[in-house]
Amino acid sequence: MPEKRVRTTQTRLRIKQAFTELVSEKGFSAITISDISRRAGINRGTFYLHFVDKNDLLEQLEEETIKDLANILLTPLPAPANTDSDDIFPFEVLRNALRYVVNDFAFISAIAGKGGDPQFSEKFKRLIDGLMEQGLCRAHIAITGNAIYPASYAREIALSHVMAIIELWIRRGCSEDPEQIARMICDTRHVRFDDLLDR
């Protein structure tokens, strides 16, 4: 890799690290370009060589993260050999996505937290929706709903179930292994609320 490209990559990593720390400490709305530059050990001019402003920085970093997660979550899988399979959320795919979250935990937890970007969770949710749609297509089934649960609500219930587990896991510092959380998501699809009560 040419030396200039190495320096550029290193500078962007320092900016990302500084930005991540500041979002965690102060919240996105409170930080300035001067804050980021000072924390990264660069001057403002260097910052502007890479980003237009802090919103552009946020957008680019989020886009990289969402693109990486999309490559994991939305890579087409072959149809199951067992035609009775309804593996809507494949364990391996979820596990790999959650491993990615662990590897970039500092940034993702900062941006998904209350001081970050409220839209990030929605972007993540759209990826989970895409994963679910692929699973439904592979299994040749559809969410049609019924008289009690119309299709749009049934779909939201399924998506919210997955996102609630992932978001709680992130808030808890990813303290459980990705394998454990992926298994929990897969297994609890078939658990009723009453099954969780100690009667």
mmCIF file of C-alpha atoms in Angstrom:
data_model
loop_
_atom_site.group_PDB
_atom_site.id
_atom_site.type_symbol
_atom_site.label_atom_id
_atom_site.label_comp_id
_atom_site.label_asym_id
_atom_site.label_seq_id
_atom_site.Cartn_x
_atom_site.Cartn_y
_atom_site.Cartn_z
ATOM 1 C CA MET A 1 0.000 0.000 0.000
ATOM 2 C CA PRO A 2 1.447 3.429 -0.949
ATOM 3 C CA GLU A 3 2.671 5.504 2.000
ATOM 4 C CA LYS A 4 0.160 8.304 1.340
ATOM 5 C CA ARG A 5 -2.748 5.852 1.448
ATOM 6 C CA VAL A 6 -1.430 4.397 4.705
ATOM 7 C CA ARG A 7 -1.285 7.888 6.241
ATOM 8 C CA THR A 8 -4.797 8.642 5.013
ATOM 9 C CA THR A 9 -6.134 5.413 6.506
ATOM 10 C CA GLN A 10 -4.379 6.077 9.811
ATOM 11 C CA THR A 11 -5.719 9.635 9.948
ATOM 12 C CA ARG A 12 -9.279 8.488 9.294
ATOM 13 C CA LEU A 13 -8.948 5.850 12.009
ATOM 14 C CA ARG A 14 -7.748 8.484 14.486
ATOM 15 C CA ILE A 15 -10.655 10.724 13.548
ATOM 16 C CA LYS A 16 -13.102 7.835 13.978
ATOM 17 C CA GLN A 17 -11.641 6.951 17.376
ATOM 18 C CA ALA A 18 -11.772 10.571 18.543
ATOM 19 C CA PHE A 19 -15.317 10.988 17.247
ATOM 20 C CA THR A 20 -16.429 7.761 18.926
ATOM 21 C CA GLU A 21 -14.987 8.789 22.291
ATOM 22 C CA LEU A 22 -16.555 12.242 22.111
ATOM 23 C CA VAL A 23 -20.002 10.957 21.127
ATOM 24 C CA SER A 24 -19.860 8.593 24.107
ATOM 25 C CA GLU A 25 -18.762 11.386 26.454
ATOM 26 C CA LYS A 26 -20.741 14.411 25.240
ATOM 27 C CA GLY A 27 -23.267 13.283 22.653
ATOM 28 C CA PHE A 28 -23.147 14.052 18.933
ATOM 29 C CA SER A 29 -24.982 17.368 19.136
ATOM 30 C CA ALA A 30 -22.499 18.830 21.644
ATOM 31 C CA ILE A 31 -19.227 18.059 19.874
ATOM 32 C CA THR A 32 -17.409 20.388 17.482
ATOM 33 C CA ILE A 33 -14.838 19.989 14.731
ATOM 34 C CA SER A 34 -12.289 21.526 17.102
ATOM 35 C CA ASP A 35 -13.110 18.862 19.704
ATOM 36 C CA ILE A 36 -12.609 16.087 17.165
ATOM 37 C CA SER A 37 -9.403 17.566 15.722
ATOM 38 C CA ARG A 38 -7.878 18.160 19.135
ATOM 39 C CA ARG A 39 -8.720 14.653 20.355
ATOM 40 C CA ALA A 40 -7.391 13.100 17.121
ATOM 41 C CA GLY A 41 -4.171 15.134 17.291
ATOM 42 C CA ILE A 42 -4.710 16.807 13.922
ATOM 43 C CA ASN A 43 -5.481 20.339 12.774
ATOM 44 C CA ARG A 44 -8.876 21.440 11.451
ATOM 45 C CA GLY A 45 -7.495 21.675 7.923
ATOM 46 C CA THR A 46 -6.606 17.993 7.981
ATOM 47 C CA PHE A 47 -10.120 17.155 9.156
ATOM 48 C CA TYR A 48 -11.610 19.083 6.231
ATOM 49 C CA LEU A 49 -9.448 17.145 3.776
ATOM 50 C CA HIS A 50 -11.506 14.088 4.704
ATOM 51 C CA PHE A 51 -14.943 15.354 5.737
ATOM 52 C CA VAL A 52 -17.175 18.343 5.014
ATOM 53 C CA ASP A 53 -18.399 18.666 8.603
ATOM 54 C CA LYS A 54 -19.330 16.490 11.569
ATOM 55 C CA ASN A 55 -22.581 15.444 9.894
ATOM 56 C CA ASP A 56 -20.635 14.205 6.887
ATOM 57 C CA LEU A 57 -18.309 12.329 9.249
ATOM 58 C CA LEU A 58 -21.265 10.677 10.972
ATOM 59 C CA GLU A 59 -22.880 9.807 7.648
ATOM 60 C CA GLN A 60 -19.711 8.278 6.195
ATOM 61 C CA LEU A 61 -18.916 6.225 9.293
ATOM 62 C CA GLU A 62 -22.494 4.980 9.560
ATOM 63 C CA GLU A 63 -22.573 4.162 5.854
ATOM 64 C CA GLU A 64 -19.407 2.064 6.189
ATOM 65 C CA THR A 65 -20.885 0.191 9.145
ATOM 66 C CA ILE A 66 -24.257 -0.413 7.512
ATOM 67 C CA LYS A 67 -22.559 -1.522 4.282
ATOM 68 C CA ASP A 68 -20.405 -4.018 6.188
ATOM 69 C CA LEU A 69 -23.423 -5.359 8.076
ATOM 70 C CA ALA A 70 -25.411 -5.576 4.841
ATOM 71 C CA ASN A 71 -22.657 -7.679 3.276
ATOM 72 C CA ILE A 72 -23.007 -10.088 6.199
ATOM 73 C CA LEU A 73 -26.769 -10.074 6.645
ATOM 74 C CA LEU A 74 -27.981 -9.820 3.065
ATOM 75 C CA THR A 75 -25.643 -12.154 1.182
ATOM 76 C CA PRO A 76 -28.041 -14.615 -0.495
ATOM 77 C CA LEU A 77 -28.053 -18.129 0.951
ATOM 78 C CA PRO A 78 -29.005 -21.317 -0.910
ATOM 79 C CA ALA A 79 -32.489 -22.706 -0.460
ATOM 80 C CA PRO A 80 -32.679 -25.192 2.434
ATOM 81 C CA ALA A 81 -32.412 -28.867 1.532
ATOM 82 C CA ASN A 82 -35.271 -29.528 3.943
ATOM 83 C CA THR A 83 -38.365 -27.980 2.400
ATOM 84 C CA ASP A 84 -40.032 -27.950 5.825
ATOM 85 C CA SER A 85 -37.331 -25.659 7.208
ATOM 86 C CA ASP A 86 -38.419 -22.179 8.313
ATOM 87 C CA ASP A 87 -34.984 -20.845 9.231
ATOM 88 C CA ILE A 88 -36.049 -17.222 8.799
ATOM 89 C CA PHE A 89 -33.111 -15.853 10.792
ATOM 90 C CA PRO A 90 -30.143 -18.153 10.027
ATOM 91 C CA PHE A 91 -27.986 -18.709 13.111
ATOM 92 C CA GLU A 92 -24.650 -18.393 11.287
ATOM 93 C CA VAL A 93 -25.625 -15.123 9.633
ATOM 94 C CA LEU A 94 -26.808 -13.584 12.894
ATOM 95 C CA ARG A 95 -23.701 -14.804 14.709
ATOM 96 C CA ASN A 96 -21.394 -13.272 12.097
ATOM 97 C CA ALA A 97 -23.245 -9.951 12.221
ATOM 98 C CA LEU A 98 -23.050 -9.903 16.014
ATOM 99 C CA ARG A 99 -19.334 -10.699 15.872
ATOM 100 C CA TYR A 100 -18.948 -7.626 13.674
ATOM 101 C CA VAL A 101 -20.768 -5.570 16.314
ATOM 102 C CA VAL A 102 -18.341 -6.824 18.972
ATOM 103 C CA ASN A 103 -15.329 -5.961 16.796
ATOM 104 C CA ASP A 104 -16.585 -2.386 16.294
ATOM 105 C CA PHE A 105 -18.356 -2.128 19.631
ATOM 106 C CA ALA A 106 -16.995 1.278 20.666
ATOM 107 C CA PHE A 107 -18.392 3.033 17.591
ATOM 108 C CA ILE A 108 -21.650 1.098 17.334
ATOM 109 C CA SER A 109 -22.497 1.474 21.022
ATOM 110 C CA ALA A 110 -21.747 5.206 20.861
ATOM 111 C CA ILE A 111 -23.808 5.815 17.762
ATOM 112 C CA ALA A 112 -26.677 3.568 18.875
ATOM 113 C CA GLY A 113 -26.759 5.169 22.336
ATOM 114 C CA LYS A 114 -28.902 8.088 23.454
ATOM 115 C CA GLY A 115 -26.184 10.602 22.543
ATOM 116 C CA GLY A 116 -25.723 9.177 19.053
ATOM 117 C CA ASP A 117 -27.950 8.967 15.995
ATOM 118 C CA PRO A 118 -31.558 7.794 16.518
ATOM 119 C CA GLN A 119 -31.689 6.792 12.854
ATOM 120 C CA PHE A 120 -28.940 4.194 13.222
ATOM 121 C CA SER A 121 -31.249 1.654 14.860
ATOM 122 C CA GLU A 122 -33.770 2.156 12.053
ATOM 123 C CA LYS A 123 -31.071 1.481 9.463
ATOM 124 C CA PHE A 124 -30.030 -1.664 11.345
ATOM 125 C CA LYS A 125 -33.683 -2.696 11.583
ATOM 126 C CA ARG A 126 -34.086 -2.384 7.804
ATOM 127 C CA LEU A 127 -31.197 -4.830 7.390
ATOM 128 C CA ILE A 128 -32.910 -7.288 9.756
ATOM 129 C CA ASP A 129 -36.096 -6.812 7.734
ATOM 130 C CA GLY A 130 -34.150 -7.659 4.578
ATOM 131 C CA LEU A 131 -32.708 -10.754 6.246
ATOM 132 C CA MET A 132 -36.197 -11.836 7.286
ATOM 133 C CA GLU A 133 -37.564 -11.280 3.788
ATOM 134 C CA GLN A 134 -34.808 -13.454 2.316
ATOM 135 C CA GLY A 135 -35.613 -16.164 4.854
ATOM 136 C CA LEU A 136 -39.299 -16.021 4.013
ATOM 137 C CA CYS A 137 -38.529 -16.293 0.297
ATOM 138 C CA ARG A 138 -36.162 -19.238 0.824
ATOM 139 C CA ALA A 139 -38.792 -21.070 2.843
ATOM 140 C CA HIS A 140 -41.582 -20.103 0.398
ATOM 141 C CA ILE A 141 -43.710 -18.641 3.171
ATOM 142 C CA ALA A 142 -45.177 -15.211 3.807
ATOM 143 C CA ILE A 143 -46.357 -13.110 6.710
ATOM 144 C CA THR A 144 -50.043 -12.801 5.887
ATOM 145 C CA GLY A 145 -51.342 -11.972 9.342
ATOM 146 C CA ASN A 146 -54.852 -12.781 10.507
ATOM 147 C CA ALA A 147 -57.947 -11.120 11.930
ATOM 148 C CA ILE A 148 -56.177 -10.421 15.231
ATOM 149 C CA TYR A 149 -52.710 -9.567 13.910
ATOM 150 C CA PRO A 150 -52.738 -7.834 10.493
ATOM 151 C CA ALA A 151 -49.670 -8.531 8.349
ATOM 152 C CA SER A 152 -47.993 -5.166 9.017
ATOM 153 C CA TYR A 153 -48.277 -5.659 12.786
ATOM 154 C CA ALA A 154 -47.171 -9.287 12.600
ATOM 155 C CA ARG A 155 -44.063 -8.221 10.682
ATOM 156 C CA GLU A 156 -43.308 -5.475 13.197
ATOM 157 C CA ILE A 157 -43.638 -7.939 16.083
ATOM 158 C CA ALA A 158 -41.094 -10.251 14.439
ATOM 159 C CA LEU A 159 -38.639 -7.425 13.720
ATOM 160 C CA SER A 160 -39.007 -5.780 17.119
ATOM 161 C CA HIS A 161 -38.324 -9.103 18.826
ATOM 162 C CA VAL A 162 -34.932 -9.360 17.106
ATOM 163 C CA MET A 163 -33.999 -5.701 17.508
ATOM 164 C CA ALA A 164 -34.967 -5.611 21.193
ATOM 165 C CA ILE A 165 -32.569 -8.460 21.965
ATOM 166 C CA ILE A 166 -29.724 -6.912 19.940
ATOM 167 C CA GLU A 167 -30.207 -3.417 21.385
ATOM 168 C CA LEU A 168 -30.316 -4.704 24.973
ATOM 169 C CA TRP A 169 -27.191 -6.769 24.297
ATOM 170 C CA ILE A 170 -25.361 -3.670 23.042
ATOM 171 C CA ARG A 171 -26.515 -1.597 26.037
ATOM 172 C CA ARG A 172 -25.210 -4.352 28.333
ATOM 173 C CA GLY A 173 -21.781 -4.038 26.717
ATOM 174 C CA CYS A 174 -22.071 -7.179 24.563
ATOM 175 C CA SER A 175 -21.375 -9.153 27.733
ATOM 176 C CA GLU A 176 -22.712 -12.394 26.257
ATOM 177 C CA ASP A 177 -21.041 -14.189 23.361
ATOM 178 C CA PRO A 178 -22.434 -13.496 19.867
ATOM 179 C CA GLU A 179 -23.219 -17.217 19.593
ATOM 180 C CA GLN A 180 -25.400 -17.052 22.703
ATOM 181 C CA ILE A 181 -27.365 -14.041 21.468
ATOM 182 C CA ALA A 182 -27.789 -15.482 17.965
ATOM 183 C CA ARG A 183 -29.091 -18.712 19.494
ATOM 184 C CA MET A 184 -31.433 -16.751 21.747
ATOM 185 C CA ILE A 185 -32.903 -14.920 18.748
ATOM 186 C CA CYS A 186 -33.413 -18.166 16.844
ATOM 187 C CA ASP A 187 -34.860 -20.078 19.794
ATOM 188 C CA THR A 188 -37.197 -17.412 21.164
ATOM 189 C CA ARG A 189 -39.107 -17.163 17.895
ATOM 190 C CA HIS A 190 -41.128 -20.088 19.210
ATOM 191 C CA VAL A 191 -41.424 -18.942 22.840
ATOM 192 C CA ARG A 192 -44.685 -17.475 24.122
ATOM 193 C CA PHE A 193 -44.670 -14.703 26.713
ATOM 194 C CA ASP A 194 -46.389 -17.034 29.186
ATOM 195 C CA ASP A 195 -43.442 -19.421 28.857
ATOM 196 C CA LEU A 196 -41.195 -16.748 30.395
ATOM 197 C CA LEU A 197 -43.303 -16.341 33.539
ATOM 198 C CA ASP A 198 -42.597 -18.108 36.818
ATOM 199 C CA ARG A 199 -46.070 -19.172 37.905
#
